[in-house]
Each structure stands twice: as structure tokens, then as C-alpha cells.
Coordinates of C-alpha atoms and ligand atoms in Angstrom, one line a residue:
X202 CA 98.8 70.4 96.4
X203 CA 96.3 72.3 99.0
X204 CA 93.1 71.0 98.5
X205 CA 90.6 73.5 96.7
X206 CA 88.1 74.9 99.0
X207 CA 84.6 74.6 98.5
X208 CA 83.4 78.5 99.1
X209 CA 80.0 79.4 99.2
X210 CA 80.5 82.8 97.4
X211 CA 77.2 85.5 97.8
X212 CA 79.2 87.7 95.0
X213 CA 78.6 85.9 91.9
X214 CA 81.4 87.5 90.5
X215 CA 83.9 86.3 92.8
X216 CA 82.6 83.0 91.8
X217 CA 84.0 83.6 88.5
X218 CA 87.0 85.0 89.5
X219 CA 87.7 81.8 91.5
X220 CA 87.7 79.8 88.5
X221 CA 90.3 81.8 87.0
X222 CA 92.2 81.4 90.5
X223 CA 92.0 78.3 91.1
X224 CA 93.4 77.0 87.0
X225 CA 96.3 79.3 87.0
X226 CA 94.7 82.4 84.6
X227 CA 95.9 85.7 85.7
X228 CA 93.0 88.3 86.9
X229 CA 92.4 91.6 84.7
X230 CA 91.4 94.8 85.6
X231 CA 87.9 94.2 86.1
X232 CA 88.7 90.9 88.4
X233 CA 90.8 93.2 90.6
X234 CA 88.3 95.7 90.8
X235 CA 85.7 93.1 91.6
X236 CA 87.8 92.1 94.3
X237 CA 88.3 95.6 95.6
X238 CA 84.5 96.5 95.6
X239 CA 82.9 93.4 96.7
X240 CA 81.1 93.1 100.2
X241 CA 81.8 89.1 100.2
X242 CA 84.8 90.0 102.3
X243 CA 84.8 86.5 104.0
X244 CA 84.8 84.5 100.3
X245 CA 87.5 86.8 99.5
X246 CA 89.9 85.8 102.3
X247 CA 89.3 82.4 101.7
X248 CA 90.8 82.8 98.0
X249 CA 93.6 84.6 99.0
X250 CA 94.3 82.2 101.7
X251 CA 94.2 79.8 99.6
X252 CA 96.4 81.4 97.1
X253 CA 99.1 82.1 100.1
X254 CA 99.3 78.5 101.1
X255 CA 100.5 76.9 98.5
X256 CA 102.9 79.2 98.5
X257 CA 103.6 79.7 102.3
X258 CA 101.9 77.1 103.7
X259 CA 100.9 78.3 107.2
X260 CA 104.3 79.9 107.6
X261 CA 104.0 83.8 108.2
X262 CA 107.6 85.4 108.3
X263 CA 109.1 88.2 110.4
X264 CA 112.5 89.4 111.3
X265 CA 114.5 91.0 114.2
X266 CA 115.4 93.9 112.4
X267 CA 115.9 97.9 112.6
X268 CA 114.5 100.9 110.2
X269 CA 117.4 103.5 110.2
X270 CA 116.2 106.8 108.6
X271 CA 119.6 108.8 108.6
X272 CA 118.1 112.0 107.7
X273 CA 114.5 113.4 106.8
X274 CA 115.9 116.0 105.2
X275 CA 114.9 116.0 101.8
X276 CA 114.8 118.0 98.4
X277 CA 111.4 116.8 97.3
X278 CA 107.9 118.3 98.3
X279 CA 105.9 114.6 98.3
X280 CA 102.6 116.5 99.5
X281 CA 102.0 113.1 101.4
X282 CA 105.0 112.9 103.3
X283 CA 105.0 113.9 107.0
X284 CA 108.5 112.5 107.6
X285 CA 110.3 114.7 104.8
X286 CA 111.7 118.1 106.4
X287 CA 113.7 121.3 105.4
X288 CA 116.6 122.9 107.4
X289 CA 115.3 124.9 110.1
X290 CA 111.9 122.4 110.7
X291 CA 111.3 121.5 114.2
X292 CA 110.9 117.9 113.1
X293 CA 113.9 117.8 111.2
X294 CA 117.5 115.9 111.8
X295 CA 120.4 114.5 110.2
X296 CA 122.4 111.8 112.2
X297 CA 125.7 111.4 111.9
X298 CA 127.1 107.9 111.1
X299 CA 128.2 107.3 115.0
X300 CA 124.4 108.7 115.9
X301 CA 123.3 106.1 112.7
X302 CA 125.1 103.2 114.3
X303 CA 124.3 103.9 118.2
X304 CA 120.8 103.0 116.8
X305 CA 121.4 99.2 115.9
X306 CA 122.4 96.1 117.5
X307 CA 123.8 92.8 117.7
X308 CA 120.7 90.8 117.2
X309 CA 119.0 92.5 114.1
X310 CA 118.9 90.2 111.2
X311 CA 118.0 93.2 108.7
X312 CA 118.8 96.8 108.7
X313 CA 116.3 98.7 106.5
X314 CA 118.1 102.3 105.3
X315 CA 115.5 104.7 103.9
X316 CA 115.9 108.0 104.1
X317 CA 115.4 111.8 102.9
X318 CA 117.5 112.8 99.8
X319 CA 120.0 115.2 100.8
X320 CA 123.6 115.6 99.6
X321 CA 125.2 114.9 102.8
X322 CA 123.9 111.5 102.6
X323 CA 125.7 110.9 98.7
X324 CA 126.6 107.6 97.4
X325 CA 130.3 107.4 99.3
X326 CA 128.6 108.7 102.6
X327 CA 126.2 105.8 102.2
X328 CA 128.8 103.1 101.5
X329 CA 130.9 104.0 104.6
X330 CA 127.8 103.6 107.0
X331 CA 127.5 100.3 104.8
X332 CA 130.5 99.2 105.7
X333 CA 130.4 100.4 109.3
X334 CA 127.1 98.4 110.1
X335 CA 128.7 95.1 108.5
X336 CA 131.9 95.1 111.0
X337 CA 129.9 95.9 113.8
X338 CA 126.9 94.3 113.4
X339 CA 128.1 90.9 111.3
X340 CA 124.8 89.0 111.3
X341 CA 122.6 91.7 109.7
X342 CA 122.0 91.9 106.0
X343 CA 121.4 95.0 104.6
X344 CA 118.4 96.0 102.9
X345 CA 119.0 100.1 101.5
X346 CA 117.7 102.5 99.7
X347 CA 114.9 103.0 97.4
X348 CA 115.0 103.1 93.6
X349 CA 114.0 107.1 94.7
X350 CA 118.0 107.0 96.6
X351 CA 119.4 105.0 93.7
X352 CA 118.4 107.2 91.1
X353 CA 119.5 110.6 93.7
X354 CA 122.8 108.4 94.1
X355 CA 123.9 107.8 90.5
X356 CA 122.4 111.6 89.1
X357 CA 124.7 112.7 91.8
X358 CA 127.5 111.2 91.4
X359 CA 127.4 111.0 87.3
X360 CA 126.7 107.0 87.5
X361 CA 125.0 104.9 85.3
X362 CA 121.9 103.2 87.8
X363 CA 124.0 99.8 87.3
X364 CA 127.2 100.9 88.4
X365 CA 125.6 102.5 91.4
X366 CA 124.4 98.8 92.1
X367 CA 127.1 97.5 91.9
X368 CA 128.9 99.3 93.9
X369 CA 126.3 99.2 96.9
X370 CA 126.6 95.3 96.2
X371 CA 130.3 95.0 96.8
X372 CA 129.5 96.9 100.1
X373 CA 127.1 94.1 101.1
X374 CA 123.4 95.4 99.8
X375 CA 120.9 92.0 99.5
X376 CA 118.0 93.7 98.7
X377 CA 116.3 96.9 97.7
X378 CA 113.1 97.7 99.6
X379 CA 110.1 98.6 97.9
X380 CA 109.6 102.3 98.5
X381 CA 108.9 105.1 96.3
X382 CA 106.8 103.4 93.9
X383 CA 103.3 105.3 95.2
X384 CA 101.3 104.8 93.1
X385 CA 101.6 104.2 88.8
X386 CA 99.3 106.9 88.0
X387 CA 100.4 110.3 85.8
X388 CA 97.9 111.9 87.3
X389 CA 98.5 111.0 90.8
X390 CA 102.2 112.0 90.6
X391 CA 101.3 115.5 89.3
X392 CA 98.8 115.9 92.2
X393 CA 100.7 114.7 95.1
X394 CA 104.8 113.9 94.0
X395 CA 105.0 116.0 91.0
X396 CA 109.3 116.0 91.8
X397 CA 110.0 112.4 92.3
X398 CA 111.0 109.8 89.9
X399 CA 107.7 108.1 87.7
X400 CA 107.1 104.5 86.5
X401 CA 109.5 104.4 84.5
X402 CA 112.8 105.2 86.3
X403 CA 111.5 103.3 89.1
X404 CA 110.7 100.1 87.2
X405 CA 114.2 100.9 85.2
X406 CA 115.9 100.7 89.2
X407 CA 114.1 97.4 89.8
X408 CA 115.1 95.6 86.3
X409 CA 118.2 96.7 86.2
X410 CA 119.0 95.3 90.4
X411 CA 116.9 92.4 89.3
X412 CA 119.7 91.7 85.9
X413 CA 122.4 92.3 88.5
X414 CA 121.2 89.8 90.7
X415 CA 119.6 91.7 93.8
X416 CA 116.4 91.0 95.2
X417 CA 113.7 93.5 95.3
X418 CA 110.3 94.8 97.4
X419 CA 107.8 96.5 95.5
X420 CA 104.9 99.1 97.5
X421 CA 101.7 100.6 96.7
X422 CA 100.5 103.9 98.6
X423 CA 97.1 103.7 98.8
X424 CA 94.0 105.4 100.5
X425 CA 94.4 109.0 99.4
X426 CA 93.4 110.7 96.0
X427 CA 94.0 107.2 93.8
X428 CA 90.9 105.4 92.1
X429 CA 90.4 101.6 92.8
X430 CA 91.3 101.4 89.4
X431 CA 94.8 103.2 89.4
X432 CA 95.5 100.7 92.3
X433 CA 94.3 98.2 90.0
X434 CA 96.9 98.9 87.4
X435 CA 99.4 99.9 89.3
X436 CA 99.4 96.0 90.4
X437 CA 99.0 95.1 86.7
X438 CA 102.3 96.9 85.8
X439 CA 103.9 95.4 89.2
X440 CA 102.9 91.9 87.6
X441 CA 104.5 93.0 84.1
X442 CA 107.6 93.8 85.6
X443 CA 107.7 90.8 87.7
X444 CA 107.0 88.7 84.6
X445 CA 110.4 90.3 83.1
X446 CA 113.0 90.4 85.6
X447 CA 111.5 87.7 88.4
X448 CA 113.4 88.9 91.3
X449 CA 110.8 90.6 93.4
X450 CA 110.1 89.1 96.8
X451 CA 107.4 90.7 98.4
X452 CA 104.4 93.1 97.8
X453 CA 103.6 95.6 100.4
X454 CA 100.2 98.0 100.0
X455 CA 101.0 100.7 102.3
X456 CA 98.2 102.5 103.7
X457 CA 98.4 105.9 103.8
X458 CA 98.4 107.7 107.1
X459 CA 97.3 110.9 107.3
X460 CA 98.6 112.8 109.6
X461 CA 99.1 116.6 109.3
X462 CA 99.1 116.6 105.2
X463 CA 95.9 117.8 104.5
X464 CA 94.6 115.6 101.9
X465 CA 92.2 113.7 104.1
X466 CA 91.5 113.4 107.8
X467 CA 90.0 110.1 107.3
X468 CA 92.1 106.8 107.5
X469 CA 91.4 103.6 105.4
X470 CA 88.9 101.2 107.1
X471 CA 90.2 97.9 107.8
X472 CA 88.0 96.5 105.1
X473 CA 89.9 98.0 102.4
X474 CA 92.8 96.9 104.0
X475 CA 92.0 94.0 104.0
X476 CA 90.3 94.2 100.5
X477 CA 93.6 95.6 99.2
X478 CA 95.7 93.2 100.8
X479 CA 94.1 90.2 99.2
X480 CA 93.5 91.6 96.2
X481 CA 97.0 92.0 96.1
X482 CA 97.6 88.6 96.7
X483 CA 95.2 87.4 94.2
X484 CA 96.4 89.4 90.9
X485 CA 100.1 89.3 92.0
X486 CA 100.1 85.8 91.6
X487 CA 104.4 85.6 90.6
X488 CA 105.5 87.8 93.6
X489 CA 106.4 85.3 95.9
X490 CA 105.2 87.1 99.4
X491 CA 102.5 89.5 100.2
X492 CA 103.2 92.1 103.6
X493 CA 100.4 92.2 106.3
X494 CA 102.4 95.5 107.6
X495 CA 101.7 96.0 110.9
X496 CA 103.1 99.5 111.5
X497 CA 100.5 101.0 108.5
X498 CA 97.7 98.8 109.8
X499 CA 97.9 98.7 112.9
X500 CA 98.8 95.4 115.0
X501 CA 94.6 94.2 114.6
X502 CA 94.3 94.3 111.1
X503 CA 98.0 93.2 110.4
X504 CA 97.2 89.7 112.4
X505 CA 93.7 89.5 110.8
X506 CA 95.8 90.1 107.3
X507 CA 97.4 87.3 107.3
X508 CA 94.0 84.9 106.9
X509 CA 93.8 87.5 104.2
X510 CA 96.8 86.8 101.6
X511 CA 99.5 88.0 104.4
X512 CA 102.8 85.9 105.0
X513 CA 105.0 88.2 106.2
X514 CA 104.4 90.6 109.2
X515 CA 107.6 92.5 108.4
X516 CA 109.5 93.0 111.8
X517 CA 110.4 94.6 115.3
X518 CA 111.6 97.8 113.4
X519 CA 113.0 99.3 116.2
X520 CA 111.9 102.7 116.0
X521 CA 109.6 103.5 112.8
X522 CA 109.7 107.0 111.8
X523 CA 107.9 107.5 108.6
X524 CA 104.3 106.6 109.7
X525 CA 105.0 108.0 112.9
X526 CA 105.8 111.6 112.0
X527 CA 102.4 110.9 110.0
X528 CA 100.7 110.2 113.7
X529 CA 100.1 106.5 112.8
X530 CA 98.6 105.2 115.4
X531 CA 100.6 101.7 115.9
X532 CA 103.5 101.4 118.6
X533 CA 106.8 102.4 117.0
X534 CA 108.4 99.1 117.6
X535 CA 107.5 95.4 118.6
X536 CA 109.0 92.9 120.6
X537 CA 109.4 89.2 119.1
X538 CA 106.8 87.7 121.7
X539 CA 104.0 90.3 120.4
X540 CA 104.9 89.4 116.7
X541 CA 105.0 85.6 117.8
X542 CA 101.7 86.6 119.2
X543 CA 100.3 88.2 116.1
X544 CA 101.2 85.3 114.4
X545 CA 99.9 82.6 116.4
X546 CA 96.4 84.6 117.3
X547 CA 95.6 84.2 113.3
X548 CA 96.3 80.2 113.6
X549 CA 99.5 80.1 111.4
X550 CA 102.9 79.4 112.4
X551 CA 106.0 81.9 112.9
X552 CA 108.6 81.7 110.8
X553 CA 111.8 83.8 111.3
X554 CA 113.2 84.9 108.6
X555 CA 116.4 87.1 107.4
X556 CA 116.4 90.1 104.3
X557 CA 116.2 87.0 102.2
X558 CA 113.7 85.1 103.2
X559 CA 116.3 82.8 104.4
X560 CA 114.4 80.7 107.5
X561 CA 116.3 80.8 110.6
X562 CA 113.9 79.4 113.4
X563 CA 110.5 78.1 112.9
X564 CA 108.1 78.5 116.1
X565 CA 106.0 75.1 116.3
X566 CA 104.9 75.3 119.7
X567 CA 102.3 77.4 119.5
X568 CA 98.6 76.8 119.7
X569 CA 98.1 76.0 116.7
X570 CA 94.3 74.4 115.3
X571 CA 94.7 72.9 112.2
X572 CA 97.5 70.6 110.8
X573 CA 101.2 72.1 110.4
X574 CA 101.1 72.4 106.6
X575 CA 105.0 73.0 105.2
X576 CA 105.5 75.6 102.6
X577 CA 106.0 74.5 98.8
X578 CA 109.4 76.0 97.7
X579 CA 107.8 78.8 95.2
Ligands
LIG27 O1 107.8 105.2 99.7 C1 105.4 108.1 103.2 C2 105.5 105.7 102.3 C3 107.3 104.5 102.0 C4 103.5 108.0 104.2 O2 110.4 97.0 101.3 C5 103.7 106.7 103.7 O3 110.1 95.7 103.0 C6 101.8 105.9 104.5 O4 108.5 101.6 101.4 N1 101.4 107.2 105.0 C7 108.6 104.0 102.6 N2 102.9 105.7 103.8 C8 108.4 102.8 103.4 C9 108.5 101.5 102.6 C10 108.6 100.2 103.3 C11 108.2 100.0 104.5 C12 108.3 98.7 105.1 C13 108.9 97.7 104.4 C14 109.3 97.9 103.1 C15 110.0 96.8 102.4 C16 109.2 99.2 102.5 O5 106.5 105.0 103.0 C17 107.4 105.6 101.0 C18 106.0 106.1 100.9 O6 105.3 105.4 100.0 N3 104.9 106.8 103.0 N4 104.5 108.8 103.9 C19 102.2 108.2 104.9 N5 101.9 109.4 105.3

């Protein structure tokens, strides 16, 4: 068991919240928000580290992997989405599977699919790119499509969400990633993603992969028109779901880059990153890993995340598109020294990982201060 920390908290409320930490009780709504709005950053940290330790240890994941966006063309109008295009855009494209392929290689451990929904990319077009990436590339696993894709797949083809799974599960899916969610909030969606699929459906994606045996990423867009409170909840329901179906393996807030969408010219600070990030880790105390994503945060605040409820930096990517058509500010793809780097500069130890979680080298030699602590199997 990690030993408790003794924290000298200047936010008497955190104080309490500790308590609750510390014997197992899950936080409400007010303890989240508390976490959110406090200026006791430091005491913070130190509860969500202490949280991610016993279940990481001082393990912080990555992988070699690739994002492939087939298309950005897309029938939606997300008003925060700088990647999405119509036919005709300058910005827009729509690879063929060759074009797809060209983009991957023999090392990658994961391939990440996310893309646009647009007919061309339908459920058969999907599975034969499936297919194509596990001849050619045998040692990556395949983590595709959000429950946004799912539900565009099955409407489309006049399939229940289930057998849609299962189909993509015979062609080799292992996980679904953890887009599309946003953010829980009615009004939000009216506001900003009035055409895409709610709480519901998306939760209804999640359970039903999670009944079928599939693992599962969950998200959070934050830093644009939400409250701290709809974040709050939207963790809340996150928790619910987790509570019901158990098979989500990481949490990643995403923080919203603005880019040319007009909502707001300002980006988040890196204390509400790192506010959000171990707030996250706090109330979402069944999800097994929290993301310190580097490509939303920036490579700084992503290595400072993970002494902040981070265990997973995510991975080289490749060539990220979706933040970058947003003008995020990060590089569009790291090298596994820089990640090793970012890893050991926080004082924890690299751990790479596959789509699973799966460890497949651990990094020991590294400068390391304090004593090699091994995770507890969560
Ligand atoms: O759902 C779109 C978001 C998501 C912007 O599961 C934006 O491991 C910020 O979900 N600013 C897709 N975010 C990416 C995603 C993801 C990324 C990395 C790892 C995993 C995982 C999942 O990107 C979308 C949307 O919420 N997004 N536009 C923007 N301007």
C-alpha cells in the first residue's frame, strides 16, 4: 500500500476532500468543483499523485503508434472542429486506402483510425483498410473509430450498434478510442454540436462494446463555452457508466484548441489543465488510467501532468491532424527519446505499452530520484 502522505493543505476544503480520498468514498459534485476552483494547486497534485500510484506506481505509459485520419470530410457542422471539411475546402482530403497505408509502419504498436463521417468511408470500406493494416503491419493493434463512426456505420448500413461491433471485432478492433463524447451537457450540444450523437447514444456505443468484450477510452472537451460544473457532471456520468460496464481504460480531458472557430481566441492556462487533469483523476476513481496528452497540452504541461494524476503520455502519433488544423501549438509528432524524456524529466519511469495496456519494455535506466515503486495490478 503507498503510504498516505502528510499534505499541508492551505484550502480547507481540499482537506476534506482528502479524507474522502484517502478511505475509498467517491467525490460529488461539490468535491470536484472544489478541486477545479481551488488555488492550492500544489496540495492538489499531491492527491492525485497519490491516487495514480497505487494504481500505476511510477509507471507512465506510451506507445509507438500512428493517428490515421482517412478523410476530414464530414457531414456534421461541430462549430468546434477545425479538422472537419466540405468538398471543395482548401483544407479538405480523402485518402485512398494505398494513401491510408503509405502512412504507417512496421514498428507502430497502435493505429488510432478517427476520422470525418462521409459515405465513402462506410462500414465495408472501413473493414478492408482493417484488414489491409493487419497483413501489412502484424504487430499493430487496432484502436478505430469513435462511438460518433459506430453509430454513422450501423445507421448506414441498417445494423444494430452490436452487430457493427462485432463485425469490426472479427477484423481485429481491441479498442474504441474515446472521442466524440464532448461534453454531457444539452445545452452545450445545442450550442456548439447540435448534429452529433448525445449522452445517450454515445454511452449506449460504450456499454454495448464493453458487454461484447472491447475495451474503451472515454474524452472530455473542455475549455470553451462549458461551466466547471458541466465538466463536473460530465465526469460523474463517466463514473456511472464505468460503474456498469467496467471496461474503460483511460480518461482523456482534451483541451480545446482554438484555432480559427471563433468561440474564443484564448487557450486554457496550464493551471486548469492541470486542475482538470487531476481532478479527473480524483473523481474518476474506477477508470484505470488518466491521459497527460501531450499533443492538446503541449509537451510542458503534458510532462508536468503526470505529477498531476497522468500515467499515460499517449504516443509518437505520427502526424496529428485534428489539433493541428486547430493551430495547436505542439509538434505534430514525437520521437521515443523526447517521450522517454518527458517521462523521465517528471521523475517517473517509462513504460511502453500496446492499445491494451499490455507492457512491452520498461525503461529503468533513467535518472530516476526516488525508489522504483512497481504498479499494483488495478
Ligand atoms: O472527439 C476536435 C476533439 C476528439 C478540437 O482514445 C478537439 O486514446 C481540441 O478523441 N480542440 C478526437 N479538441 C480525438 C480523441 C482522442 C485523441 C487522443 C487519444 C484518444 C484515445 C482520443 O478531438 C474529438 C473532439 O472532442 N477535438 N476539435 C479542438 N479544436
Amino acid at each position: 500500500m503507498e503510504p498516505v502522505p502528510d499534505i499541508r493543505f492551505k484550502d480547507k476544503k481540499l482537506a476534506l476532500i482528502w479524507e474522502k480520498v484517502v478511505s475509498g468514498k467517491p467525490l460529488d459534485i461539490a468535491d470536484g468543483l472544489a478541486c477545479l476552483q481551488t488555488r492550492d494547486l500544489i496540495s492538489l497534485g499531491k492527491m492525485a499523485s497519490w491516487v495514480k500510484e497505487k494504481k500505476s506506481g511510477d509507471y507512465v505509459y506510451f506507445v509507438i503508434n500512428a493517428q490515421l485520419n482517412p478523410t476530414n470530410l464530414c457531414v456534421l457542422d461541430c462549430k468546434f472542429c477545425d479538422f472537419a471539411a466540405k468538398p471543395g475546402d482548401k483544407h479538405a482530403y480523402n485518402m485512398t486506402t494505398e494513401e491510408a497505408l503509405a502512412r504507417l509502419s512496421n514498428e507502430l504498436h497502435e493505429v488510432h483510425i478517427v476520422g470525418g463521417l462521409w459515405p465513402d468511408w462506410d462500414l465495408d470500406h472501413s473493414l478492408e483498410l482493417m484488414d489491409q493494416i493487419r497483413e501489412r503491419f502484424p504487430s499493430a493493434q487496432l484502436k478505430a473509430f469513435t462511438a460518433v463512426e459506430i453509430d454513422f456505420f450501423a445507421k448506414r448500413a441498417k445494423l444494430s450498434i452490436e452487430a457493427v461491433l462485432k463485425k469490426l471485432m472479427e477484423h481485429g478492433l481491441v479498442a474504441l478510442p474515446g472521442g466524440g463524447a464532448e461534453v454531457f451537457s444539452k445545452r452545450v450540444k445545442k450550442e456548439l454540436f447540435d448534429k452529433k450523437i448525445g449522452e445517450e447514444r454515445w454511452l449506449e456505443v460504450h456499454a454495448t462494446a464493453h458487454r461484447l468484450g472491447l475495451k474503451s477510452n472515454a474524452t472530455l472537451l473542455y475549455g470553451h463555452i462549458e461551466t466547471l460544473e458541466e465538466r463536473v457532471d460530465h465526469l460523474l456520468k463517466l463514473r456511472a457508466q464505468q460503474e456498469r460496464s467496467g471496461g474503460f481504460l483511460t480518461f482523456i480531458p482534451l483541451a480545446f484548441q482554438p484555432g480559427n472557430t471563433g468561440i474564443t481566441d484564448r487557450f486554457t492556462s496550464a493551471i486548469d489543465d492541470l486542475r482538470t487533469l487531476a481532478t479527473s483523476r480524483l473523481v474518476l476513481d474506477n477508470f484505470p488510467h488518466i491521459k497527460s496528452y501531450w499533443v492538446m497540452l503541449g509537451e510542458n504541461t503534458a510532462s508536468i501532468g503526470l505529477n498531476f494524476g497522468g500515467d499515460d503520455l499517449d504516443g509518437t502519433i505520427g502526424e496529428e491532424k485534428i489539433a493541428h488544423l486547430a493551430l495547436a501549438e505542439s509538434p505534430v509528432g514525437l520521437t521515443r527519446s523526447r517521450l522517454l524524456a518527458m517521462i523521465r524529466e517528471a521523475g517517473r519511469i517509462p513504460a511502453e505499452r500496446d492499445a491494451c495496456y499490455n507492457i512491452l519494455n520498461v525503461y529503468e535506466n533513467g535518472n530516476i530520484p526516488r525508489e522504483n515503486r512497481k504498479p499494483q495490478l488495478v
